[in-house]
Short mmCIF file of N, CA, C and O in Angstrom, two decimals:
data_model
loop_
_atom_site.label_atom_id
_atom_site.label_comp_id
_atom_site.label_asym_id
_atom_site.label_seq_id
_atom_site.Cartn_x
_atom_site.Cartn_y
_atom_site.Cartn_z
N UNK P 17 46.04 -15.17 3.19
CA UNK P 17 45.60 -13.93 2.59
C UNK P 17 44.85 -14.20 1.28
O UNK P 17 43.82 -13.60 1.04
N UNK P 18 45.40 -15.07 0.45
CA UNK P 18 44.76 -15.40 -0.83
C UNK P 18 43.38 -16.00 -0.61
O UNK P 18 42.44 -15.68 -1.32
N UNK P 19 43.26 -16.88 0.38
CA UNK P 19 41.98 -17.53 0.65
C UNK P 19 40.93 -16.52 1.10
O UNK P 19 39.77 -16.61 0.70
N UNK P 20 41.31 -15.57 1.91
CA UNK P 20 40.36 -14.55 2.37
C UNK P 20 39.89 -13.68 1.21
O UNK P 20 38.72 -13.35 1.08
N UNK P 21 40.82 -13.30 0.36
CA UNK P 21 40.46 -12.49 -0.81
C UNK P 21 39.55 -13.28 -1.74
O UNK P 21 38.55 -12.74 -2.22
N UNK P 22 39.88 -14.52 -1.99
CA UNK P 22 39.05 -15.36 -2.86
C UNK P 22 37.66 -15.56 -2.26
O UNK P 22 36.66 -15.52 -2.97
N UNK P 23 37.60 -15.75 -0.94
CA UNK P 23 36.31 -15.92 -0.28
C UNK P 23 35.48 -14.64 -0.37
O UNK P 23 34.26 -14.68 -0.61
N UNK P 24 36.12 -13.49 -0.21
CA UNK P 24 35.41 -12.21 -0.30
C UNK P 24 34.88 -11.97 -1.71
O UNK P 24 33.75 -11.52 -1.90
N UNK P 25 35.69 -12.28 -2.70
CA UNK P 25 35.25 -12.12 -4.09
C UNK P 25 34.11 -13.07 -4.41
O UNK P 25 33.12 -12.69 -5.04
N UNK P 26 34.21 -14.31 -3.97
CA UNK P 26 33.15 -15.29 -4.22
C UNK P 26 31.85 -14.86 -3.55
O UNK P 26 30.77 -14.98 -4.12
N UNK P 27 31.94 -14.32 -2.35
CA UNK P 27 30.75 -13.83 -1.65
C UNK P 27 30.12 -12.66 -2.40
O UNK P 27 28.90 -12.59 -2.56
N UNK P 28 30.94 -11.74 -2.86
CA UNK P 28 30.43 -10.58 -3.60
C UNK P 28 29.77 -11.00 -4.92
O UNK P 28 28.71 -10.50 -5.28
N UNK P 29 30.38 -11.95 -5.61
CA UNK P 29 29.81 -12.43 -6.88
C UNK P 29 28.49 -13.14 -6.63
O UNK P 29 27.51 -12.93 -7.34
N UNK P 30 28.43 -13.96 -5.59
CA UNK P 30 27.19 -14.66 -5.27
C UNK P 30 26.08 -13.68 -4.89
O UNK P 30 24.95 -13.82 -5.34
N UNK P 31 26.41 -12.69 -4.06
CA UNK P 31 25.42 -11.69 -3.67
C UNK P 31 24.92 -10.92 -4.88
O UNK P 31 23.72 -10.64 -5.01
N UNK P 32 25.81 -10.58 -5.79
CA UNK P 32 25.41 -9.88 -7.01
C UNK P 32 24.51 -10.72 -7.89
O UNK P 32 23.52 -10.24 -8.44
N UNK P 33 24.83 -11.99 -8.01
CA UNK P 33 24.00 -12.89 -8.82
C UNK P 33 22.62 -13.05 -8.21
O UNK P 33 21.61 -13.06 -8.92
N UNK P 34 22.55 -13.16 -6.89
CA UNK P 34 21.25 -13.27 -6.23
C UNK P 34 20.44 -11.99 -6.39
O UNK P 34 19.24 -12.04 -6.61
N UNK P 35 21.09 -10.85 -6.30
CA UNK P 35 20.37 -9.58 -6.46
C UNK P 35 19.84 -9.44 -7.88
O UNK P 35 18.71 -9.00 -8.08
N UNK P 36 20.62 -9.81 -8.86
CA UNK P 36 20.15 -9.72 -10.25
C UNK P 36 19.03 -10.71 -10.51
O UNK P 36 18.09 -10.41 -11.23
N UNK P 37 19.12 -11.87 -9.93
CA UNK P 37 18.05 -12.86 -10.09
C UNK P 37 16.75 -12.38 -9.48
O UNK P 37 15.69 -12.52 -10.06
N UNK P 38 16.82 -11.76 -8.33
CA UNK P 38 15.62 -11.23 -7.68
C UNK P 38 15.07 -10.05 -8.45
O UNK P 38 13.87 -9.88 -8.56
N UNK P 39 15.94 -9.22 -9.00
CA UNK P 39 15.47 -8.07 -9.77
C UNK P 39 14.79 -8.51 -11.04
O UNK P 39 13.83 -7.89 -11.48
N UNK P 40 15.25 -9.58 -11.64
CA UNK P 40 14.61 -10.07 -12.86
C UNK P 40 13.24 -10.63 -12.61
O UNK P 40 12.37 -10.61 -13.47
N UNK P 41 12.99 -11.14 -11.41
CA UNK P 41 11.70 -11.73 -11.09
C UNK P 41 10.68 -10.67 -10.68
O UNK P 41 9.49 -10.93 -10.70
N UNK P 42 11.13 -9.49 -10.30
CA UNK P 42 10.21 -8.44 -9.86
C UNK P 42 9.43 -7.92 -11.06
O UNK P 42 9.94 -7.84 -12.17
N UNK P 43 8.19 -7.57 -10.82
CA UNK P 43 7.33 -7.07 -11.88
C UNK P 43 7.18 -5.56 -11.77
O UNK P 43 7.14 -5.01 -10.67
N UNK P 44 7.06 -4.91 -12.89
CA UNK P 44 6.87 -3.47 -12.90
C UNK P 44 5.42 -3.13 -12.57
O UNK P 44 4.50 -3.82 -13.00
N UNK P 45 5.23 -2.09 -11.80
CA UNK P 45 3.90 -1.61 -11.45
C UNK P 45 3.59 -0.44 -12.36
O UNK P 45 4.46 0.38 -12.62
N UNK P 46 2.36 -0.34 -12.86
CA UNK P 46 2.01 0.80 -13.70
C UNK P 46 2.23 2.12 -12.97
O UNK P 46 2.43 2.14 -11.76
N UNK P 47 2.11 3.19 -13.67
CA UNK P 47 2.39 4.51 -13.10
C UNK P 47 1.56 4.86 -11.89
O UNK P 47 0.66 4.14 -11.47
N UNK P 48 1.84 6.01 -11.33
CA UNK P 48 1.16 6.50 -10.14
C UNK P 48 -0.33 6.62 -10.40
O UNK P 48 -0.75 7.12 -11.43
N UNK P 49 -1.11 6.17 -9.43
CA UNK P 49 -2.56 6.29 -9.53
C UNK P 49 -3.25 5.05 -10.05
O UNK P 49 -4.48 4.98 -10.01
N UNK P 50 -2.52 4.06 -10.53
CA UNK P 50 -3.13 2.83 -11.00
C UNK P 50 -3.10 1.79 -9.89
O UNK P 50 -2.12 1.67 -9.16
N UNK P 51 -4.19 1.06 -9.75
CA UNK P 51 -4.32 0.04 -8.71
C UNK P 51 -4.82 -1.26 -9.32
O UNK P 51 -5.66 -1.24 -10.22
N UNK P 52 -4.30 -2.37 -8.81
CA UNK P 52 -4.78 -3.68 -9.26
C UNK P 52 -6.17 -3.89 -8.68
O UNK P 52 -6.37 -3.87 -7.47
N UNK P 53 -7.15 -4.04 -9.54
CA UNK P 53 -8.54 -4.16 -9.09
C UNK P 53 -8.95 -5.62 -8.92
O UNK P 53 -9.55 -5.99 -7.93
N UNK P 54 -8.64 -6.46 -9.91
CA UNK P 54 -9.05 -7.86 -9.85
C UNK P 54 -8.22 -8.68 -10.82
O UNK P 54 -7.54 -8.15 -11.69
N UNK P 55 -8.29 -10.00 -10.66
CA UNK P 55 -7.60 -10.94 -11.55
C UNK P 55 -8.63 -11.78 -12.29
O UNK P 55 -9.68 -12.12 -11.73
N UNK P 56 -8.30 -12.12 -13.55
CA UNK P 56 -9.25 -12.83 -14.40
C UNK P 56 -8.56 -13.96 -15.15
O UNK P 56 -7.33 -13.95 -15.30
N UNK P 57 -9.36 -14.89 -15.63
CA UNK P 57 -8.83 -16.06 -16.33
C UNK P 57 -8.50 -15.76 -17.79
O UNK P 57 -7.71 -16.48 -18.40
N UNK P 58 -9.09 -14.73 -18.37
CA UNK P 58 -8.82 -14.41 -19.77
C UNK P 58 -8.81 -12.89 -19.97
O UNK P 58 -9.35 -12.13 -19.17
N UNK P 59 -8.20 -12.48 -21.07
CA UNK P 59 -8.14 -11.05 -21.41
C UNK P 59 -9.54 -10.51 -21.68
O UNK P 59 -9.88 -9.41 -21.24
N UNK P 60 -10.36 -11.27 -22.36
CA UNK P 60 -11.73 -10.85 -22.69
C UNK P 60 -12.54 -10.62 -21.42
O UNK P 60 -13.27 -9.63 -21.30
N UNK P 61 -12.41 -11.52 -20.46
CA UNK P 61 -13.11 -11.38 -19.17
C UNK P 61 -12.63 -10.14 -18.43
O UNK P 61 -13.43 -9.42 -17.83
N UNK P 62 -11.35 -9.85 -18.50
CA UNK P 62 -10.78 -8.68 -17.85
C UNK P 62 -11.32 -7.39 -18.47
O UNK P 62 -11.72 -6.47 -17.75
N UNK P 63 -11.35 -7.31 -19.77
CA UNK P 63 -11.86 -6.12 -20.46
C UNK P 63 -13.34 -5.92 -20.14
O UNK P 63 -13.80 -4.80 -19.91
N UNK P 64 -14.10 -7.01 -20.09
CA UNK P 64 -15.52 -6.91 -19.75
C UNK P 64 -15.70 -6.35 -18.34
O UNK P 64 -16.57 -5.51 -18.11
N UNK P 65 -14.88 -6.79 -17.40
CA UNK P 65 -14.95 -6.27 -16.03
C UNK P 65 -14.55 -4.79 -16.00
O UNK P 65 -15.14 -4.01 -15.26
N UNK P 66 -13.56 -4.41 -16.79
CA UNK P 66 -13.15 -3.02 -16.86
C UNK P 66 -14.25 -2.12 -17.40
O UNK P 66 -14.51 -1.04 -16.87
N UNK P 67 -14.92 -2.58 -18.43
CA UNK P 67 -16.02 -1.80 -19.01
C UNK P 67 -17.22 -1.76 -18.07
O UNK P 67 -17.93 -0.76 -18.01
N UNK P 68 -17.46 -2.83 -17.34
CA UNK P 68 -18.59 -2.88 -16.40
C UNK P 68 -18.40 -1.91 -15.24
O UNK P 68 -19.38 -1.41 -14.69
N UNK P 69 -17.17 -1.60 -14.89
CA UNK P 69 -16.89 -0.67 -13.80
C UNK P 69 -16.74 0.77 -14.23
O UNK P 69 -16.19 1.58 -13.48
N UNK P 70 -17.21 1.11 -15.41
CA UNK P 70 -17.08 2.46 -15.95
C UNK P 70 -17.55 3.53 -14.97
O UNK P 70 -16.92 4.56 -14.82
N UNK P 71 -18.67 3.29 -14.28
CA UNK P 71 -19.22 4.28 -13.35
C UNK P 71 -18.33 4.47 -12.12
O UNK P 71 -18.41 5.49 -11.45
N UNK P 72 -17.49 3.48 -11.80
CA UNK P 72 -16.63 3.57 -10.62
C UNK P 72 -15.29 4.22 -10.94
O UNK P 72 -14.87 5.16 -10.28
N UNK P 73 -14.60 3.70 -11.97
CA UNK P 73 -13.25 4.22 -12.26
C UNK P 73 -13.13 4.90 -13.61
O UNK P 73 -12.07 5.38 -13.97
N UNK P 74 -14.18 4.98 -14.37
CA UNK P 74 -14.14 5.69 -15.64
C UNK P 74 -13.53 4.85 -16.76
O UNK P 74 -13.32 3.65 -16.62
N UNK P 75 -13.22 5.48 -17.88
CA UNK P 75 -12.75 4.74 -19.05
C UNK P 75 -11.26 4.37 -19.00
O UNK P 75 -10.78 3.69 -19.89
N UNK P 76 -10.54 4.80 -17.98
CA UNK P 76 -9.09 4.55 -17.93
C UNK P 76 -8.82 3.27 -17.15
O UNK P 76 -8.91 3.24 -15.93
N UNK P 77 -8.52 2.20 -17.87
CA UNK P 77 -8.15 0.92 -17.27
C UNK P 77 -7.37 0.13 -18.31
O UNK P 77 -7.41 0.44 -19.50
N UNK P 78 -6.63 -0.87 -17.88
CA UNK P 78 -6.00 -1.79 -18.82
C UNK P 78 -5.78 -3.14 -18.17
O UNK P 78 -5.81 -3.28 -16.95
N UNK P 79 -5.58 -4.13 -19.00
CA UNK P 79 -5.40 -5.51 -18.56
C UNK P 79 -4.03 -5.99 -19.02
O UNK P 79 -3.61 -5.70 -20.14
N UNK P 80 -3.34 -6.72 -18.13
CA UNK P 80 -2.04 -7.27 -18.48
C UNK P 80 -1.81 -8.55 -17.69
O UNK P 80 -2.44 -8.76 -16.66
N UNK P 81 -0.91 -9.41 -18.16
CA UNK P 81 -0.61 -10.64 -17.41
C UNK P 81 -0.10 -10.33 -16.01
O UNK P 81 0.59 -9.33 -15.79
N UNK P 82 -0.44 -11.18 -15.06
CA UNK P 82 -0.06 -11.01 -13.66
C UNK P 82 1.45 -10.95 -13.50
O UNK P 82 1.97 -10.08 -12.82
N UNK P 83 2.16 -11.88 -14.14
CA UNK P 83 3.62 -11.89 -14.10
C UNK P 83 4.14 -12.74 -15.24
O UNK P 83 3.38 -13.41 -15.93
N UNK P 84 5.44 -12.73 -15.40
CA UNK P 84 6.06 -13.56 -16.43
C UNK P 84 5.86 -15.03 -16.10
O UNK P 84 5.66 -15.85 -16.99
N UNK P 85 5.87 -15.35 -14.81
CA UNK P 85 5.70 -16.73 -14.38
C UNK P 85 4.26 -17.20 -14.48
O UNK P 85 4.01 -18.40 -14.56
N UNK P 86 3.29 -16.29 -14.41
CA UNK P 86 1.87 -16.65 -14.46
C UNK P 86 1.13 -15.84 -15.53
O UNK P 86 0.29 -15.00 -15.23
N UNK P 87 1.40 -16.10 -16.80
CA UNK P 87 0.71 -15.36 -17.87
C UNK P 87 -0.75 -15.78 -18.03
O UNK P 87 -1.50 -15.13 -18.75
N UNK P 88 -1.17 -16.85 -17.34
CA UNK P 88 -2.55 -17.31 -17.44
C UNK P 88 -3.50 -16.50 -16.56
O UNK P 88 -4.72 -16.63 -16.66
N UNK P 89 -2.97 -15.64 -15.70
CA UNK P 89 -3.79 -14.77 -14.86
C UNK P 89 -3.66 -13.35 -15.39
O UNK P 89 -2.57 -12.82 -15.51
N UNK P 90 -4.80 -12.72 -15.70
CA UNK P 90 -4.81 -11.37 -16.24
C UNK P 90 -5.29 -10.41 -15.15
O UNK P 90 -6.33 -10.62 -14.54
N UNK P 91 -4.51 -9.35 -14.90
CA UNK P 91 -4.84 -8.37 -13.85
C UNK P 91 -5.48 -7.14 -14.47
O UNK P 91 -5.00 -6.61 -15.47
N UNK P 92 -6.55 -6.69 -13.85
CA UNK P 92 -7.23 -5.46 -14.26
C UNK P 92 -6.65 -4.31 -13.43
O UNK P 92 -6.71 -4.32 -12.20
N UNK P 93 -6.04 -3.34 -14.11
CA UNK P 93 -5.50 -2.14 -13.46
C UNK P 93 -6.44 -0.98 -13.75
O UNK P 93 -6.80 -0.75 -14.90
N UNK P 94 -6.83 -0.27 -12.71
CA UNK P 94 -7.75 0.86 -12.87
C UNK P 94 -7.15 2.11 -12.26
O UNK P 94 -6.22 2.05 -11.45
N UNK P 95 -7.71 3.24 -12.63
CA UNK P 95 -7.26 4.52 -12.10
C UNK P 95 -8.46 5.21 -11.48
O UNK P 95 -9.42 5.54 -12.16
N UNK P 96 -8.40 5.40 -10.17
CA UNK P 96 -9.52 6.03 -9.45
C UNK P 96 -9.43 7.52 -9.48
O UNK P 96 -8.42 8.11 -9.54
#
């Protein structure tokens, strides 16, 4: 009986740790209506692409790192 209980607790703790680890790796998506348009090597390049697309998506855009693991890639988010 003790072994079954210990095994069940260990399984639950492991599952919880895995879920928290996966949740920490997930990235937040901007609000409704924003779409990832393109990825760039620098923030300046991203802003230039955002301004160049003014006629397509207007003045509402922003640039942010792709993820915590890949801060060297900058994503252009636009609102159509």
